[in-house]
Coordinates of C-alpha atoms in Angstrom, one line a residue:
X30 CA -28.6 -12.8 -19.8
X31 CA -31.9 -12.8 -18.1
X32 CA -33.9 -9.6 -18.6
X33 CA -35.7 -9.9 -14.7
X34 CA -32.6 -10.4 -13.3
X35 CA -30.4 -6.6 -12.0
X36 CA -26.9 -6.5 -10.8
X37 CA -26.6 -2.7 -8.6
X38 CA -23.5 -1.3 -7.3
X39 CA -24.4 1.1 -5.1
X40 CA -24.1 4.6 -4.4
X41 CA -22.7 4.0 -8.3
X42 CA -20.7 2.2 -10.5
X43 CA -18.2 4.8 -11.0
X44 CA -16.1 5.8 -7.4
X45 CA -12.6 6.0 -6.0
X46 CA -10.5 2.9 -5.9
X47 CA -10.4 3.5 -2.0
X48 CA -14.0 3.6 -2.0
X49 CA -16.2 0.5 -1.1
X50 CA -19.3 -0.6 -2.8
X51 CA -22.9 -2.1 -2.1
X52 CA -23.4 -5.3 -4.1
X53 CA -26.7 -5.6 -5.2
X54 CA -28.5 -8.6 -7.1
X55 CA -32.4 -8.0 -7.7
X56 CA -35.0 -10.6 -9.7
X57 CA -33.5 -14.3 -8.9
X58 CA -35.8 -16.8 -7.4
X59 CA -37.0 -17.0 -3.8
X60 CA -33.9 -18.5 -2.5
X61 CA -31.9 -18.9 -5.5
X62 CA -28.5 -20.1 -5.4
X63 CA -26.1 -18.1 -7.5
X64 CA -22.1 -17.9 -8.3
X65 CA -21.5 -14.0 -8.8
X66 CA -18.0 -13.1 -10.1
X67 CA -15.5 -10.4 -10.0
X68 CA -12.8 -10.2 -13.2
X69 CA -10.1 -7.5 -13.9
X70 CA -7.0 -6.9 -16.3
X71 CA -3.9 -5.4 -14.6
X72 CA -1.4 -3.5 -16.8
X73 CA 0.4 -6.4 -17.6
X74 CA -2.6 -7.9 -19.2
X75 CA -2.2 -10.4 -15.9
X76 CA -5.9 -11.7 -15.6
X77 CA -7.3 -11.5 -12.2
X78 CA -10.7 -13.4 -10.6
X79 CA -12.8 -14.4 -8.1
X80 CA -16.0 -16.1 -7.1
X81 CA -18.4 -16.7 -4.5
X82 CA -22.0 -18.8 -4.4
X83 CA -24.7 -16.8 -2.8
X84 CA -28.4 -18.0 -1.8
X85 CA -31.1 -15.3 -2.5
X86 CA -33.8 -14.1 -0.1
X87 CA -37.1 -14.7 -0.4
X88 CA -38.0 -11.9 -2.3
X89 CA -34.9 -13.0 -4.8
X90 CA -32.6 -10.6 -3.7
X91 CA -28.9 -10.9 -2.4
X92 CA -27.6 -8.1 -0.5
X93 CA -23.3 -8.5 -0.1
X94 CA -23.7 -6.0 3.2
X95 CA -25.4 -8.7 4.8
X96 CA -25.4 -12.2 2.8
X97 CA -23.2 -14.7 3.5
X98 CA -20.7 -16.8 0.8
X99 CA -21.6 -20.2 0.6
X100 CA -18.2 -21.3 -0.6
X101 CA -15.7 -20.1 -2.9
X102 CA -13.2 -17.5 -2.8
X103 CA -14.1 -16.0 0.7
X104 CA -16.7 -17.2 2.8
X105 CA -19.3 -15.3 5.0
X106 CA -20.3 -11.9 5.2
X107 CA -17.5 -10.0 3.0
X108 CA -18.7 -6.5 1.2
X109 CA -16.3 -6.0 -0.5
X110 CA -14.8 -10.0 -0.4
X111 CA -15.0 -9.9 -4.6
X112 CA -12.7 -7.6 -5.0
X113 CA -9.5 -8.6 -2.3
X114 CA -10.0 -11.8 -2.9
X115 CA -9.3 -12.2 -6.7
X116 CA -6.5 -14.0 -7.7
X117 CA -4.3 -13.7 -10.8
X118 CA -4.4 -17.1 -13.4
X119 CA -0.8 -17.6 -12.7
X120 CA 1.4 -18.1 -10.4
X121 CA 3.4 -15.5 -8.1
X122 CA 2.2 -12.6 -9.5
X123 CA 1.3 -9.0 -7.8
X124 CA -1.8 -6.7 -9.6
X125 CA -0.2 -3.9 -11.3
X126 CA -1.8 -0.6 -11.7
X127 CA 1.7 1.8 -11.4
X128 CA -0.2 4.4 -13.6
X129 CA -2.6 6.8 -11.7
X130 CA -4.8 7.8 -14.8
X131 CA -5.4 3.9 -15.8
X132 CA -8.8 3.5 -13.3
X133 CA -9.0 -0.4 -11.8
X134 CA -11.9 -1.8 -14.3
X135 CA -14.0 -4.7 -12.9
X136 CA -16.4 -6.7 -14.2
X137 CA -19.2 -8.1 -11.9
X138 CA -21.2 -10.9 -13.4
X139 CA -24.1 -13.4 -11.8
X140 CA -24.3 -16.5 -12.7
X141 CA -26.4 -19.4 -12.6
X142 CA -25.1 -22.2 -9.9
X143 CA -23.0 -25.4 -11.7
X144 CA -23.8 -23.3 -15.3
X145 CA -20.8 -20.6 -15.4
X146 CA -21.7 -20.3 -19.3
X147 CA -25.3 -19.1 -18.5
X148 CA -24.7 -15.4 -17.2
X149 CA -27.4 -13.4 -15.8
X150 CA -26.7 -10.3 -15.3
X151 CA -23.2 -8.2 -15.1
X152 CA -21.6 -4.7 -14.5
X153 CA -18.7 -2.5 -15.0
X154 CA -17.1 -0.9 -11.6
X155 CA -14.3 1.7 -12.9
X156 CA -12.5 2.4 -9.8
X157 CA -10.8 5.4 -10.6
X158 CA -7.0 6.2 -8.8
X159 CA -6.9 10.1 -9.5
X160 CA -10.3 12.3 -8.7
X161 CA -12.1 15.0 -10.3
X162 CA -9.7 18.1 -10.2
X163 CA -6.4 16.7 -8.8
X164 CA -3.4 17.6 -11.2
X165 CA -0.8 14.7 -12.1
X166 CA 2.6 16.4 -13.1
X167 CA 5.9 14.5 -13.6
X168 CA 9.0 16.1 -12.4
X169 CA 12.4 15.6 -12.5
X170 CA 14.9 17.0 -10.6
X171 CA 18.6 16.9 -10.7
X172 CA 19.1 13.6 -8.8
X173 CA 15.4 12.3 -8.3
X174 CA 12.4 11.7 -10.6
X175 CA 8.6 11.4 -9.8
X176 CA 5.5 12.6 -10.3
X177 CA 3.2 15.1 -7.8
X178 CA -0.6 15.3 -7.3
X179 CA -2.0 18.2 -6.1
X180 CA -5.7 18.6 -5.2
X181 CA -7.9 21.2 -6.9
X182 CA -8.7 24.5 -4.6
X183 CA -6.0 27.3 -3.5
X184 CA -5.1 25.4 -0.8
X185 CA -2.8 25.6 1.6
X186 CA -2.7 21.6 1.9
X187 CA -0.4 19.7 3.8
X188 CA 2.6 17.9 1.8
X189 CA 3.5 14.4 2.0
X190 CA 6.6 12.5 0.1
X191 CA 5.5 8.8 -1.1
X192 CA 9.0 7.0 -0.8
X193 CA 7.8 3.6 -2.6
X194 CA 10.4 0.8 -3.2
X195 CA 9.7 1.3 -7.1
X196 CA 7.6 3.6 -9.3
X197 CA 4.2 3.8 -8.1
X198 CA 1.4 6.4 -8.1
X199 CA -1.3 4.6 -6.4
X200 CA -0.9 5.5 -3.1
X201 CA 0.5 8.9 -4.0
X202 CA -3.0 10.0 -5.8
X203 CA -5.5 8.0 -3.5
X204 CA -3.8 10.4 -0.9
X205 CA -4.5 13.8 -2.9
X206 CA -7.9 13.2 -3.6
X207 CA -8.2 13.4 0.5
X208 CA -6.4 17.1 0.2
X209 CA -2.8 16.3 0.4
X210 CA 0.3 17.4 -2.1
X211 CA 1.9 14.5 -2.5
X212 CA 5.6 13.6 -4.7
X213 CA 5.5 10.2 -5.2
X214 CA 9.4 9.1 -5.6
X215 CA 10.6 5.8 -6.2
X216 CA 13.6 4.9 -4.0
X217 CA 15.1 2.5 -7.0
X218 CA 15.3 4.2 -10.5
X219 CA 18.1 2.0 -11.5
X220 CA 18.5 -1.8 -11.3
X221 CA 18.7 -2.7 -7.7
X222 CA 22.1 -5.1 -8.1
X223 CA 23.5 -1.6 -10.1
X224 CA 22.9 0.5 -7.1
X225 CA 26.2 0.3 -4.2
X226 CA 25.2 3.5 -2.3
X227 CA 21.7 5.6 -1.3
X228 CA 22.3 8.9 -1.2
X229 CA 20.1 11.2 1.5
X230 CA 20.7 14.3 -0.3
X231 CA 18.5 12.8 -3.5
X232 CA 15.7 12.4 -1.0
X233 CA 16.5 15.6 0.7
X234 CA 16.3 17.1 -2.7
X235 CA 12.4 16.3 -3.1
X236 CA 11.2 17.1 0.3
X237 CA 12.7 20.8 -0.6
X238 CA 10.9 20.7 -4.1
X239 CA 7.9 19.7 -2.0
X240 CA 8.0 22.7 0.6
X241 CA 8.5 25.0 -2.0
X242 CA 5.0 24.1 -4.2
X243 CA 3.2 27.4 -3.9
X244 CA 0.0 25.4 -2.6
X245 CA 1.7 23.6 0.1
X246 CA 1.0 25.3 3.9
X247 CA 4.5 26.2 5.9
X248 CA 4.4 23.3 8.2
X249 CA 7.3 20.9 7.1
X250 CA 6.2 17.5 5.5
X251 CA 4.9 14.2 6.1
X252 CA 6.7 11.2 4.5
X253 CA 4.8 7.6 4.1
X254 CA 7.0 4.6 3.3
X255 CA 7.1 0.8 3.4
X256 CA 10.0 -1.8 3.4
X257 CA 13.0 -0.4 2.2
X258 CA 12.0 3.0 1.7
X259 CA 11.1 3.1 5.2
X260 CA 15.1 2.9 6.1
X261 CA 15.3 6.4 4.0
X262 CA 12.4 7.7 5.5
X263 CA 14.2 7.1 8.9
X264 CA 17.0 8.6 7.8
X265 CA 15.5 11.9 6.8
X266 CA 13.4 12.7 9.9
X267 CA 17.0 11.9 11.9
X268 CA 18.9 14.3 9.3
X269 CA 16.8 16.5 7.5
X270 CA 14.9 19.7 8.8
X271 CA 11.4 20.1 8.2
X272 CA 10.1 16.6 8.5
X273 CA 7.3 16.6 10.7
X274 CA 5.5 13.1 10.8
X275 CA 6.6 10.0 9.2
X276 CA 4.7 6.8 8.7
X277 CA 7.0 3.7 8.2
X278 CA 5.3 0.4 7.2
X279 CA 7.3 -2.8 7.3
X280 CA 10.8 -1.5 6.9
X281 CA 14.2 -1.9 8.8
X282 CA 15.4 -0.1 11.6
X283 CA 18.8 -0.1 10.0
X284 CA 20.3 0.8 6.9
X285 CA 20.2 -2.5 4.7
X286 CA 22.1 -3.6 1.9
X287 CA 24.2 -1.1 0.8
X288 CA 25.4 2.4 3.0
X289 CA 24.1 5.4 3.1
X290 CA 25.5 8.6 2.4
X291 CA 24.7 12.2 3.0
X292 CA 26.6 15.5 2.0
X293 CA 29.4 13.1 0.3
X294 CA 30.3 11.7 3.6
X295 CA 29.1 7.7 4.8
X296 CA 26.9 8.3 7.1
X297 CA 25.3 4.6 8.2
X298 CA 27.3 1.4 6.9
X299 CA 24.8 -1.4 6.0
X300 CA 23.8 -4.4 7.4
X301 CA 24.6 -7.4 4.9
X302 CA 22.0 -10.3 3.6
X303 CA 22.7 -13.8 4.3
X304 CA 21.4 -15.3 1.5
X305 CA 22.1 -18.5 2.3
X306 CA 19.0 -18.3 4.9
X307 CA 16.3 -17.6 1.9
X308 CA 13.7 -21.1 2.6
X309 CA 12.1 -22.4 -0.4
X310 CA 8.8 -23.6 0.0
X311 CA 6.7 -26.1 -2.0
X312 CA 4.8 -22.9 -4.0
X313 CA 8.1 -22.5 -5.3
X314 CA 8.3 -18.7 -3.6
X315 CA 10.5 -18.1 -0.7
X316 CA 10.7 -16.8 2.7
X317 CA 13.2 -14.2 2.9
X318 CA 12.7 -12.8 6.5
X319 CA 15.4 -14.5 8.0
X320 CA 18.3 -13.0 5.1
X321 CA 19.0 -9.7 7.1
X322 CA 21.8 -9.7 9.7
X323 CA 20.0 -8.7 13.4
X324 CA 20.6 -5.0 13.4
X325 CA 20.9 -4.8 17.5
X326 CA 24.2 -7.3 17.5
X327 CA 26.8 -5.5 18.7
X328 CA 28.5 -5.6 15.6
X329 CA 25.9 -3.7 13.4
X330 CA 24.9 -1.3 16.1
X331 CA 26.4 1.5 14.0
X332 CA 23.8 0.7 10.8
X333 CA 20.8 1.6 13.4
X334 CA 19.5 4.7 12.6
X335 CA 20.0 7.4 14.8
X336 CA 16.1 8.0 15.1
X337 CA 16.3 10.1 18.2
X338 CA 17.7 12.6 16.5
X339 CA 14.5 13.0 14.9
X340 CA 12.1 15.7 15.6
X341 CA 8.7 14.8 14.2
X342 CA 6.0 12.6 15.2
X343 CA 6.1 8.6 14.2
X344 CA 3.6 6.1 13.1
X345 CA 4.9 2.6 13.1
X346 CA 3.2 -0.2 11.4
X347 CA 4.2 -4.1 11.4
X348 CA 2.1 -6.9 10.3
X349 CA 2.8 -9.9 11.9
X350 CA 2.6 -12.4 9.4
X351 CA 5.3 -10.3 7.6
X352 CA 7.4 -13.1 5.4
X353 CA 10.0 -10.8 3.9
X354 CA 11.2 -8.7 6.5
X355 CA 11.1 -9.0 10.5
X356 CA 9.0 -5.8 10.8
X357 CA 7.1 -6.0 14.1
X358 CA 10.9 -7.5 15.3
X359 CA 12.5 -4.1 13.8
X360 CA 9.5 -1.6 15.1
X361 CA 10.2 -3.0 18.3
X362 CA 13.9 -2.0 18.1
X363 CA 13.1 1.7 17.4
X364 CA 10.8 2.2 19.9
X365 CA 13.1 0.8 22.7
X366 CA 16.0 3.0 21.1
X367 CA 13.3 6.0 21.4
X368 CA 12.2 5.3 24.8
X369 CA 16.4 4.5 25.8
X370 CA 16.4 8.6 24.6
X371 CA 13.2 9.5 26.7
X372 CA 11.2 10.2 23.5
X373 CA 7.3 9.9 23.5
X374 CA 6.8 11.0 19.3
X375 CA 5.6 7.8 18.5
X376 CA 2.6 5.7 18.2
X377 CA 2.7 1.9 17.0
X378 CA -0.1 -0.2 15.3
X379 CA 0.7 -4.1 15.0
X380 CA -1.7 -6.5 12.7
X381 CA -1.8 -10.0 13.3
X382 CA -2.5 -11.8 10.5
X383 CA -1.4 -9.4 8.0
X384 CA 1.4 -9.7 5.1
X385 CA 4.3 -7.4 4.3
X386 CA 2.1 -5.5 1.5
X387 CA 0.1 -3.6 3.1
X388 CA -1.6 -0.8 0.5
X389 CA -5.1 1.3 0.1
X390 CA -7.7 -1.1 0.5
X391 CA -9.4 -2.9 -2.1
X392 CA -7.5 -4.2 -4.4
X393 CA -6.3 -8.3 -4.7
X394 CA -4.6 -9.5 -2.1
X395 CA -1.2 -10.9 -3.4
X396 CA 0.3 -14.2 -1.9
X397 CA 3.5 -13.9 -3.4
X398 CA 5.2 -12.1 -6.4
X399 CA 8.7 -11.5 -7.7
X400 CA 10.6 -9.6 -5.4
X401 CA 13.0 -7.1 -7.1
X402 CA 15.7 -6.2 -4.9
X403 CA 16.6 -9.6 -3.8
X404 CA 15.9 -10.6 -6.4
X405 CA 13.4 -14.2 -6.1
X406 CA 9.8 -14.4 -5.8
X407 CA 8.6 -14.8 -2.6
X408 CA 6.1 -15.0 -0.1
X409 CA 4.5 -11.8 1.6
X410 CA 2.8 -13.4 4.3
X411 CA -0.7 -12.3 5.6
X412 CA -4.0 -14.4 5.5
X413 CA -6.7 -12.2 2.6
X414 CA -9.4 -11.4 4.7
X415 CA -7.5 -10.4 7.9
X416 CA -4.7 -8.7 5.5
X417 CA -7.2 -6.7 3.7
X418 CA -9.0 -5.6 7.2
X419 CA -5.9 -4.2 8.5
X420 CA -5.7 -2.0 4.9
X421 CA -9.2 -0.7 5.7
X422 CA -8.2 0.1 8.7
X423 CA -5.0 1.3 8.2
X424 CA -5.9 3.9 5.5
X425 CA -7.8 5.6 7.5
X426 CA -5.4 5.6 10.5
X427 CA -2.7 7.3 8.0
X428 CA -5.1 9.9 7.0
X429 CA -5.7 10.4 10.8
X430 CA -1.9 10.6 11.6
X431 CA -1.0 13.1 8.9
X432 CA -4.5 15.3 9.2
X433 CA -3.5 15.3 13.2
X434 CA 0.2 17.0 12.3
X435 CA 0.2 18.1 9.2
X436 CA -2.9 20.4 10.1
X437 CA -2.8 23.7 7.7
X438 CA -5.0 27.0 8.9
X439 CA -7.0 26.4 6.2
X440 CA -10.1 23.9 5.6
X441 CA -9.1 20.7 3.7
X442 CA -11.5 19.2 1.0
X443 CA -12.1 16.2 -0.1
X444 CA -11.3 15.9 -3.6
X445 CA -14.6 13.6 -5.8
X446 CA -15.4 12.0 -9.1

């Protein structure tokens, strides 16, 4: 490495995954062209990368807040274009970082142009999941298991329930560092293909645990979902008290797949996949957005959920580029069934350009990964750099939505490094 030459990440090298960072390079050349790199590990020692070619200033400086990429991975003015644009070295697969106290490592390296063997300068960026002071606890309850964050102080805090498709805590904790309780619960703790009935009452069973944490204020809770737990999350703000604002990303406005019960009684009959309308594609992943049965056919009409029943506030999200279910298609459906009931609890936010998998910002961008409900891999949709705008955006329109009606008496805090 040369000793002149400084890689910076500024305001440190050490921040919250959600956090963005000021790329730095000091010492090259008046107008020096470079290839700087970005390289992480998931935890499934998957190896992820990226690259872009920069051109120094004349003082030999490269500033990623205002240079442009030559060519490469992303090109243009990207901050923050290392990091969402890596890609894994094979094929069809999604970073995985399901473990909150595991921080996202990254290495940054400068290198010089046409040489990749003749490194620079480098540094470590740990982007850490879980902040200074926020407790992890698993918990398991009589017919649901996950694991809550709570953020350090005496509170009260508002309390939100992470419904994710399978066990994840990344969202869950990136949450309670901004001052929320959150459960994290998985909607599948079983084999998907083992699984012929939901039950609401599981569900029902954590949003209780939830409004009884001694640090949690007395105004019901929030629930944030995507794709299939977004049916459940439906379901509870329709049949459960206390639910106060719900944010459903990419889901169905039906129960799917198999029914749903509630107090040992059916309460929505499912709408079937076709899988005979699954398209291959060349990349050897599949579009699956066609497989689900149109929920509004006069036949399915009783798999709708019964959302004006509901009593809490909604934010809807759909990406339009969405290759694995018709979300903005489905969003549409609820709000017409809302505004049929003269309801006005809702507010929708549509991204062109954007993929089903729509999570905190920053991490890679994934293309297409094995989907494990239908189960094939297939395609998500989304272009990178629009897809990992809309996250930027959306994260903060989340914390927004649930600060707006989740709103304790009490001052919330920030939770740091």
């Amino acid at each position: 490495m040369s000793s002149q030459v400084r890689l910076r990440l500024l305001p440190s090298a050490r921040c919250l995954f959600d956090e963005p960072v000021q790329v730095k390079v000091e010492g090259l050349r008046s107008r020096q062209v470079v290839t700087m790199k970005a390289r992480s590990t998931d935890e499934k020692g998957v190896v992820f990368s990226s690259s872009a070619t920069y051109r120094a200033d004349g003082s030999g400086e490269i500033d990623l807040l205002r240079d442009p990429s030559l060519s490469g991975s992303y090109v243009g003015v990207e901050p923050m274009g290392l990091l969402w644009s890596m890609k894994a070295d094979a094929l069809h697969k999604k970073f995985q970082k399901p473990c909150a106290l595991n921080p996202h490592v990254v290495k940054f390296s400068v290198h010089e142009e046409d040489r990749e063997d003749r490194m620079l300068a480098e540094v470590t960026n740990e982007r850490l999941l879980i902040g200074n002071g926020v407790s992890r606890l698993p918990v398991k309850g009589r017919n649901y298991q996950g694991v809550l964050f709570t953020p350090p102080g005496e509170g009260p805090f508002p309390a939100v329930l992470d419904l994710c498709t399978f066990v994840s805590e990344k969202r869950a904790s990136l949450l309670a560092n901004k001052g929320f309780v959150v459960l994290t619960v998985p909607v599948y703790t079983d084999r998907p293909d083992n699984v012929k009935q939901m039950h609401l009452d599981h569900f029902k069973e954590a949003v209780d645990f939830l409004q009884q944490q001694p640090k949690v204020c007395s105004k019901g809770v929030g629930i944030i979902s995507r794709s299939k737990g977004g049916e459940i999350a439906l379901s509870l703000a329709a049949f459960v008290p206390g639910v106060e604002a719900v944010v459903w990303i990419n889901g169905c406005s039906a129960v799917a797949g198999v029914p749903l019960y509630y107090k040992n009684q059916q309460i929505i009959p499912p709408i079937p996949f076709d899988l005979s309308k699954i398209i291959l594609t060349e990349s050897g992943a599949s579009m699956i957005n066609y497989t689900l049965e149109n929920p509004v056919a006069e036949k399915n009409k009783g798999s709708l959920v019964p959302i004006e029943q509901a009593k809490g506030r909604f934010l809807f999200v759909a990406s339009e580029d969405d290759l694995c279910l018709n979300s903005k298609v489905y969003m549409e459906q609820i709000v017409e069934r809302l505004k049929h009931h003269g309801k006005e609890n809702f507010e929708t936010m549509s991204y062109p350009g954007s993929g089903h998998m729509l999570e905190p910002p920053y991490g890679p961008y994934c293309t297409s990964s094995f989907h494990g409900v239908v189960p094939h891999v297939v395609l998500w949709g989304g272009e990178a750099r629009t897809h990992a705008a809309a996250e930027v955006h959306l994260w903060s329109k989340i914390q927004e939505f649930f600060r707006t009606h989740l709103s304790c008496d009490a001052a919330q805090t920030k939770v740091k490094i």
